[in-house]
């Protein structure tokens, strides 16, 4: 990625296919709402499992260029931490605990790394999950994917006053599951079960009681084709099904919607998660104070550009 043109402040978006994201259309409208005159969002695409040198180059470019105010990191959150944590002057508590960075900002010449997922996951979940959901339904939680988002959701659920009796997490990478167990153990709370994903997680889904929360945090359906479930997988009755993606093939989301009527499912895509995630990081990068009213306005503007 070359140096950005123009004199205005720049925020980077470090991802896999950034040009396809709705934020590229949304950001200019948000900049107007927030009074960020001349601010631009510039994408930096890095392939899945990219060379660590590329992550270090990305972080160093932000650190060394006064025009670059910071960045949102998606997909590569753990890789950025592993490759470039030593380039930061400060990382927040959850970034250090989880070994991931989702937000990069600057304050008084210092480069700061944040992990915003627990905040954004909580904000999104609280919009559609009742405060007494697990106590009332007896449901458990099945989190498909133990990357940055899956780990943050597990941590949030374990710390929730109304925590599920059991949180089941899957991933193809045993190392991620080990890391997730450490994070949730530090939080205490609910019983955690982890399972290496050797294929579709249909057997785990079938074991979930009615009212369970089922989350696709794998990235399958967006960055890569497919779904963590097989074609014939049946969701538990009255489950809350959350697809973290909002764009792509979305096979998982489509299957849940097809079953929603007969199984009484509550099905959510990743749009509000997207809004909360981006607004939190934009506010951090440009040192803006968010209010509920301002978030509602940003959500309205984003929906128009979706």
Short mmCIF file of C-alpha atoms in Angstrom, two decimals:
data_model
loop_
_atom_site.label_atom_id
_atom_site.label_comp_id
_atom_site.label_asym_id
_atom_site.label_seq_id
_atom_site.Cartn_x
_atom_site.Cartn_y
_atom_site.Cartn_z
CA UNK A 1 0.00 0.00 0.00
CA UNK A 2 1.41 3.38 -1.00
CA UNK A 3 1.22 6.53 1.09
CA UNK A 4 -2.27 8.05 0.97
CA UNK A 5 -2.77 11.10 -1.24
CA UNK A 6 -4.14 14.36 0.14
CA UNK A 7 -3.60 16.32 3.32
CA UNK A 8 -6.60 15.21 5.37
CA UNK A 9 -6.46 12.70 8.22
CA UNK A 10 -6.49 9.04 7.20
CA UNK A 11 -7.86 6.00 8.95
CA UNK A 12 -6.82 2.59 7.66
CA UNK A 13 -8.95 -0.51 7.34
CA UNK A 14 -6.78 -3.64 7.58
CA UNK A 15 -8.66 -6.66 6.25
CA UNK A 16 -8.92 -9.23 3.48
CA UNK A 17 -11.31 -7.71 0.92
CA UNK A 18 -11.84 -4.20 2.26
CA UNK A 19 -13.21 -2.75 -0.96
CA UNK A 20 -16.31 -4.95 -0.69
CA UNK A 21 -17.24 -3.71 2.78
CA UNK A 22 -20.16 -1.34 3.24
CA UNK A 23 -17.94 0.88 5.39
CA UNK A 24 -16.27 2.23 2.25
CA UNK A 25 -19.62 3.81 1.34
CA UNK A 26 -20.63 4.57 4.93
CA UNK A 27 -17.47 6.29 6.16
CA UNK A 28 -17.77 9.52 4.11
CA UNK A 29 -21.29 10.02 5.47
CA UNK A 30 -20.11 9.31 9.02
CA UNK A 31 -17.25 11.78 8.60
CA UNK A 32 -19.80 14.49 7.75
CA UNK A 33 -21.95 13.62 10.79
CA UNK A 34 -18.90 13.64 13.09
CA UNK A 35 -17.41 16.83 11.64
CA UNK A 36 -14.25 15.08 10.46
CA UNK A 37 -13.47 17.42 7.58
CA UNK A 38 -11.34 15.80 4.89
CA UNK A 39 -11.03 12.48 6.73
CA UNK A 40 -10.68 9.40 4.54
CA UNK A 41 -10.77 5.64 5.03
CA UNK A 42 -8.12 3.69 3.13
CA UNK A 43 -8.20 -0.10 2.82
CA UNK A 44 -5.15 -2.33 3.22
CA UNK A 45 -5.82 -5.89 2.01
CA UNK A 46 -3.70 -8.71 3.40
CA UNK A 47 -4.42 -12.36 2.50
CA UNK A 48 -5.53 -14.81 5.17
CA UNK A 49 -2.49 -16.09 7.08
CA UNK A 50 -0.35 -13.30 5.62
CA UNK A 51 3.38 -12.89 6.06
CA UNK A 52 4.12 -11.43 9.53
CA UNK A 53 6.32 -8.81 7.83
CA UNK A 54 3.22 -7.33 6.19
CA UNK A 55 1.54 -6.81 9.54
CA UNK A 56 4.64 -5.13 10.93
CA UNK A 57 4.84 -2.92 7.84
CA UNK A 58 1.20 -1.89 8.27
CA UNK A 59 1.61 -0.98 11.94
CA UNK A 60 4.89 0.85 11.35
CA UNK A 61 3.31 2.90 8.54
CA UNK A 62 0.57 4.08 10.89
CA UNK A 63 3.08 4.84 13.62
CA UNK A 64 5.42 6.82 11.40
CA UNK A 65 2.99 8.84 9.23
CA UNK A 66 1.34 11.81 11.01
CA UNK A 67 -1.57 11.73 8.55
CA UNK A 68 -2.49 8.18 9.54
CA UNK A 69 -4.51 8.48 12.73
CA UNK A 70 -5.09 4.78 13.29
CA UNK A 71 -6.92 1.74 11.96
CA UNK A 72 -9.61 -0.85 12.39
CA UNK A 73 -8.34 -4.41 12.07
CA UNK A 74 -10.64 -7.24 11.03
CA UNK A 75 -9.81 -10.92 10.41
CA UNK A 76 -6.12 -10.28 11.20
CA UNK A 77 -6.55 -9.18 14.85
CA UNK A 78 -4.57 -12.06 16.38
CA UNK A 79 -1.96 -12.00 13.60
CA UNK A 80 -1.32 -8.26 14.12
CA UNK A 81 -0.75 -8.80 17.82
CA UNK A 82 1.55 -11.76 17.30
CA UNK A 83 3.61 -10.05 14.61
CA UNK A 84 3.73 -6.45 15.84
CA UNK A 85 2.81 -6.13 19.53
CA UNK A 86 6.30 -4.82 20.29
CA UNK A 87 5.72 -1.80 18.00
CA UNK A 88 2.98 -0.45 20.30
CA UNK A 89 3.66 1.85 23.22
CA UNK A 90 0.58 0.54 24.97
CA UNK A 91 -2.04 -2.19 24.55
CA UNK A 92 -5.22 -2.34 26.60
CA UNK A 93 -6.00 -5.06 29.13
CA UNK A 94 -8.19 -7.16 26.88
CA UNK A 95 -5.74 -6.92 23.97
CA UNK A 96 -3.01 -8.32 26.22
CA UNK A 97 -5.32 -10.97 27.69
CA UNK A 98 -6.59 -12.19 24.31
CA UNK A 99 -3.50 -11.52 22.24
CA UNK A 100 -5.40 -9.54 19.61
CA UNK A 101 -5.64 -5.97 18.33
CA UNK A 102 -8.77 -4.68 16.60
CA UNK A 103 -8.18 -0.93 16.93
CA UNK A 104 -5.05 1.16 16.48
CA UNK A 105 -4.95 4.80 17.62
CA UNK A 106 -2.50 7.52 18.63
CA UNK A 107 -2.45 9.75 21.70
CA UNK A 108 0.29 12.30 22.38
CA UNK A 109 2.70 10.56 20.05
CA UNK A 110 2.04 7.12 21.55
CA UNK A 111 0.79 4.19 19.48
CA UNK A 112 -2.00 2.32 21.27
CA UNK A 113 -3.60 -1.05 20.51
CA UNK A 114 -7.08 -1.93 21.68
CA UNK A 115 -9.31 -5.00 21.59
CA UNK A 116 -12.81 -3.57 21.21
CA UNK A 117 -14.68 -6.81 20.54
CA UNK A 118 -15.96 -7.39 24.11
CA UNK A 119 -17.54 -3.93 24.06
CA UNK A 120 -19.03 -4.23 20.59
CA UNK A 121 -20.18 -7.83 21.09
CA UNK A 122 -21.91 -6.83 24.30
CA UNK A 123 -23.59 -3.82 22.73
CA UNK A 124 -24.89 -5.90 19.83
CA UNK A 125 -26.01 -8.86 21.95
CA UNK A 126 -27.87 -6.67 24.41
CA UNK A 127 -30.05 -5.39 21.57
CA UNK A 128 -31.61 -8.79 20.87
CA UNK A 129 -30.86 -11.01 23.89
CA UNK A 130 -33.08 -10.43 26.94
CA UNK A 131 -31.26 -9.76 30.25
CA UNK A 132 -32.70 -12.99 31.70
CA UNK A 133 -32.57 -15.04 28.51
CA UNK A 134 -30.50 -17.99 29.78
CA UNK A 135 -32.18 -18.17 33.18
CA UNK A 136 -35.60 -18.10 31.53
CA UNK A 137 -34.93 -20.57 28.70
CA UNK A 138 -32.25 -22.86 30.12
CA UNK A 139 -30.40 -22.45 26.83
CA UNK A 140 -26.66 -22.89 26.39
CA UNK A 141 -24.27 -21.10 24.00
CA UNK A 142 -22.59 -22.64 20.94
CA UNK A 143 -19.87 -20.42 19.49
CA UNK A 144 -18.59 -21.66 16.15
CA UNK A 145 -15.14 -20.10 15.81
CA UNK A 146 -12.58 -19.14 18.47
CA UNK A 147 -10.84 -16.24 16.75
CA UNK A 148 -10.99 -12.69 18.02
CA UNK A 149 -14.78 -12.30 17.81
CA UNK A 150 -15.56 -15.76 19.19
CA UNK A 151 -13.17 -15.26 22.10
CA UNK A 152 -14.66 -11.86 22.92
CA UNK A 153 -18.21 -13.25 22.87
CA UNK A 154 -17.20 -16.16 25.13
CA UNK A 155 -15.59 -13.70 27.55
CA UNK A 156 -18.66 -11.48 27.49
CA UNK A 157 -21.03 -14.40 28.13
CA UNK A 158 -18.89 -15.76 30.96
CA UNK A 159 -18.98 -12.33 32.64
CA UNK A 160 -22.69 -11.77 32.02
CA UNK A 161 -24.94 -11.70 35.10
CA UNK A 162 -27.29 -14.05 33.24
CA UNK A 163 -24.56 -16.39 32.01
CA UNK A 164 -25.37 -19.65 30.23
CA UNK A 165 -24.71 -22.84 32.20
CA UNK A 166 -22.47 -24.05 29.38
CA UNK A 167 -20.50 -22.33 26.63
CA UNK A 168 -19.34 -24.64 23.84
CA UNK A 169 -16.68 -23.26 21.48
CA UNK A 170 -15.24 -24.84 18.34
CA UNK A 171 -12.35 -24.02 16.04
CA UNK A 172 -10.13 -25.71 13.48
CA UNK A 173 -7.04 -24.43 15.33
CA UNK A 174 -6.24 -26.11 18.65
CA UNK A 175 -3.99 -23.19 19.59
CA UNK A 176 -6.91 -20.77 19.40
CA UNK A 177 -8.95 -23.02 21.65
CA UNK A 178 -6.11 -23.13 24.17
CA UNK A 179 -5.95 -19.34 24.15
CA UNK A 180 -9.72 -19.03 24.52
CA UNK A 181 -9.70 -21.36 27.55
CA UNK A 182 -7.13 -19.09 29.20
CA UNK A 183 -9.23 -15.98 28.57
CA UNK A 184 -12.46 -17.48 29.91
CA UNK A 185 -10.67 -19.04 32.90
CA UNK A 186 -9.42 -15.56 33.81
CA UNK A 187 -13.02 -14.33 33.66
CA UNK A 188 -14.43 -17.20 35.74
CA UNK A 189 -18.11 -18.02 35.52
CA UNK A 190 -19.73 -20.46 33.16
CA UNK A 191 -18.56 -23.93 32.31
CA UNK A 192 -16.59 -23.92 29.05
CA UNK A 193 -16.33 -26.82 26.61
CA UNK A 194 -14.00 -26.61 23.60
CA UNK A 195 -13.96 -28.89 20.59
CA UNK A 196 -11.56 -29.07 17.65
CA UNK A 197 -13.66 -28.71 14.52
CA UNK A 198 -12.93 -31.67 12.26
CA UNK A 199 -15.98 -30.97 10.11
CA UNK A 200 -19.53 -29.63 10.39
CA UNK A 201 -20.62 -29.10 14.01
CA UNK A 202 -24.05 -30.69 13.52
CA UNK A 203 -23.65 -33.06 16.49
CA UNK A 204 -22.91 -30.18 18.85
CA UNK A 205 -25.87 -28.24 17.49
CA UNK A 206 -28.18 -31.24 18.02
CA UNK A 207 -27.10 -31.40 21.69
CA UNK A 208 -28.07 -27.79 22.38
CA UNK A 209 -31.23 -27.35 24.49
CA UNK A 210 -34.12 -25.13 23.34
CA UNK A 211 -33.44 -21.41 23.66
CA UNK A 212 -29.70 -21.73 23.06
CA UNK A 213 -27.57 -19.02 21.47
CA UNK A 214 -25.81 -20.20 18.30
CA UNK A 215 -23.17 -17.94 16.74
CA UNK A 216 -21.22 -18.22 13.50
CA UNK A 217 -17.91 -16.54 14.30
CA UNK A 218 -15.86 -18.58 11.82
CA UNK A 219 -15.79 -16.15 8.90
CA UNK A 220 -17.22 -18.91 6.69
CA UNK A 221 -19.76 -17.32 4.39
CA UNK A 222 -17.77 -14.09 4.03
CA UNK A 223 -13.99 -14.40 3.67
CA UNK A 224 -14.30 -18.06 2.71
CA UNK A 225 -17.25 -19.96 1.21
CA UNK A 226 -19.33 -22.41 3.18
CA UNK A 227 -20.79 -22.80 6.66
CA UNK A 228 -19.66 -24.44 9.92
CA UNK A 229 -22.85 -26.55 9.75
CA UNK A 230 -23.96 -29.22 7.30
CA UNK A 231 -26.90 -28.76 4.95
CA UNK A 232 -29.24 -30.85 7.08
CA UNK A 233 -28.37 -29.30 10.45
CA UNK A 234 -31.42 -28.44 12.57
CA UNK A 235 -31.34 -25.53 15.01
CA UNK A 236 -32.86 -26.07 18.48
CA UNK A 237 -36.34 -24.68 18.98
CA UNK A 238 -36.58 -21.06 20.08
CA UNK A 239 -32.83 -20.62 19.55
CA UNK A 240 -31.25 -17.22 19.05
CA UNK A 241 -29.06 -17.51 15.94
CA UNK A 242 -26.42 -14.88 15.25
CA UNK A 243 -24.46 -14.70 12.01
CA UNK A 244 -21.62 -12.22 12.57
CA UNK A 245 -21.31 -11.61 8.84
CA UNK A 246 -23.64 -9.32 6.93
CA UNK A 247 -22.19 -9.78 3.43
CA UNK A 248 -21.00 -12.73 1.38
CA UNK A 249 -22.70 -16.01 0.56
CA UNK A 250 -24.11 -16.30 4.12
CA UNK A 251 -25.06 -20.00 3.93
CA UNK A 252 -25.39 -20.22 7.73
CA UNK A 253 -27.73 -17.22 7.85
CA UNK A 254 -29.84 -18.52 4.97
CA UNK A 255 -30.29 -21.93 6.67
CA UNK A 256 -31.36 -20.29 9.94
CA UNK A 257 -33.87 -18.07 8.19
CA UNK A 258 -35.34 -21.05 6.35
CA UNK A 259 -35.99 -22.76 9.71
CA UNK A 260 -37.02 -19.65 11.66
CA UNK A 261 -40.79 -20.02 11.20
CA UNK A 262 -41.22 -23.68 12.10
CA UNK A 263 -38.58 -23.67 14.88
CA UNK A 264 -39.46 -20.28 16.38
CA UNK A 265 -35.93 -18.91 15.90
CA UNK A 266 -34.72 -15.37 16.48
CA UNK A 267 -32.23 -14.78 13.63
CA UNK A 268 -29.82 -11.84 13.50
CA UNK A 269 -27.16 -10.94 10.96
CA UNK A 270 -24.01 -8.95 11.66
CA UNK A 271 -25.20 -5.49 10.63
CA UNK A 272 -25.61 -3.97 14.09
CA UNK A 273 -22.36 -5.62 15.16
CA UNK A 274 -20.78 -3.90 12.17
CA UNK A 275 -22.25 -0.52 13.20
CA UNK A 276 -21.16 -0.83 16.83
CA UNK A 277 -17.73 -2.17 15.91
CA UNK A 278 -16.94 0.55 13.43
CA UNK A 279 -18.41 3.44 15.43
CA UNK A 280 -16.40 2.45 18.51
CA UNK A 281 -13.14 2.36 16.55
CA UNK A 282 -13.80 5.53 14.54
CA UNK A 283 -14.50 7.31 17.83
CA UNK A 284 -11.25 5.98 19.30
CA UNK A 285 -9.15 6.90 16.28
CA UNK A 286 -10.50 10.45 15.98
CA UNK A 287 -11.03 11.01 19.74
CA UNK A 288 -14.80 11.46 19.46
CA UNK A 289 -17.22 10.95 22.37
CA UNK A 290 -20.12 8.70 21.40
CA UNK A 291 -23.57 9.19 22.88
CA UNK A 292 -26.56 6.86 22.35
CA UNK A 293 -28.15 9.56 20.21
CA UNK A 294 -25.03 9.87 18.06
CA UNK A 295 -24.82 6.09 17.61
CA UNK A 296 -28.47 6.05 16.50
CA UNK A 297 -27.72 8.77 13.95
CA UNK A 298 -24.67 6.88 12.66
CA UNK A 299 -26.80 3.74 12.39
CA UNK A 300 -29.46 5.59 10.42
CA UNK A 301 -26.89 7.06 8.03
CA UNK A 302 -25.19 3.68 7.62
CA UNK A 303 -28.49 1.99 6.74
CA UNK A 304 -29.01 4.49 3.93
CA UNK A 305 -25.64 3.60 2.44
CA UNK A 306 -25.87 -0.16 3.07
#
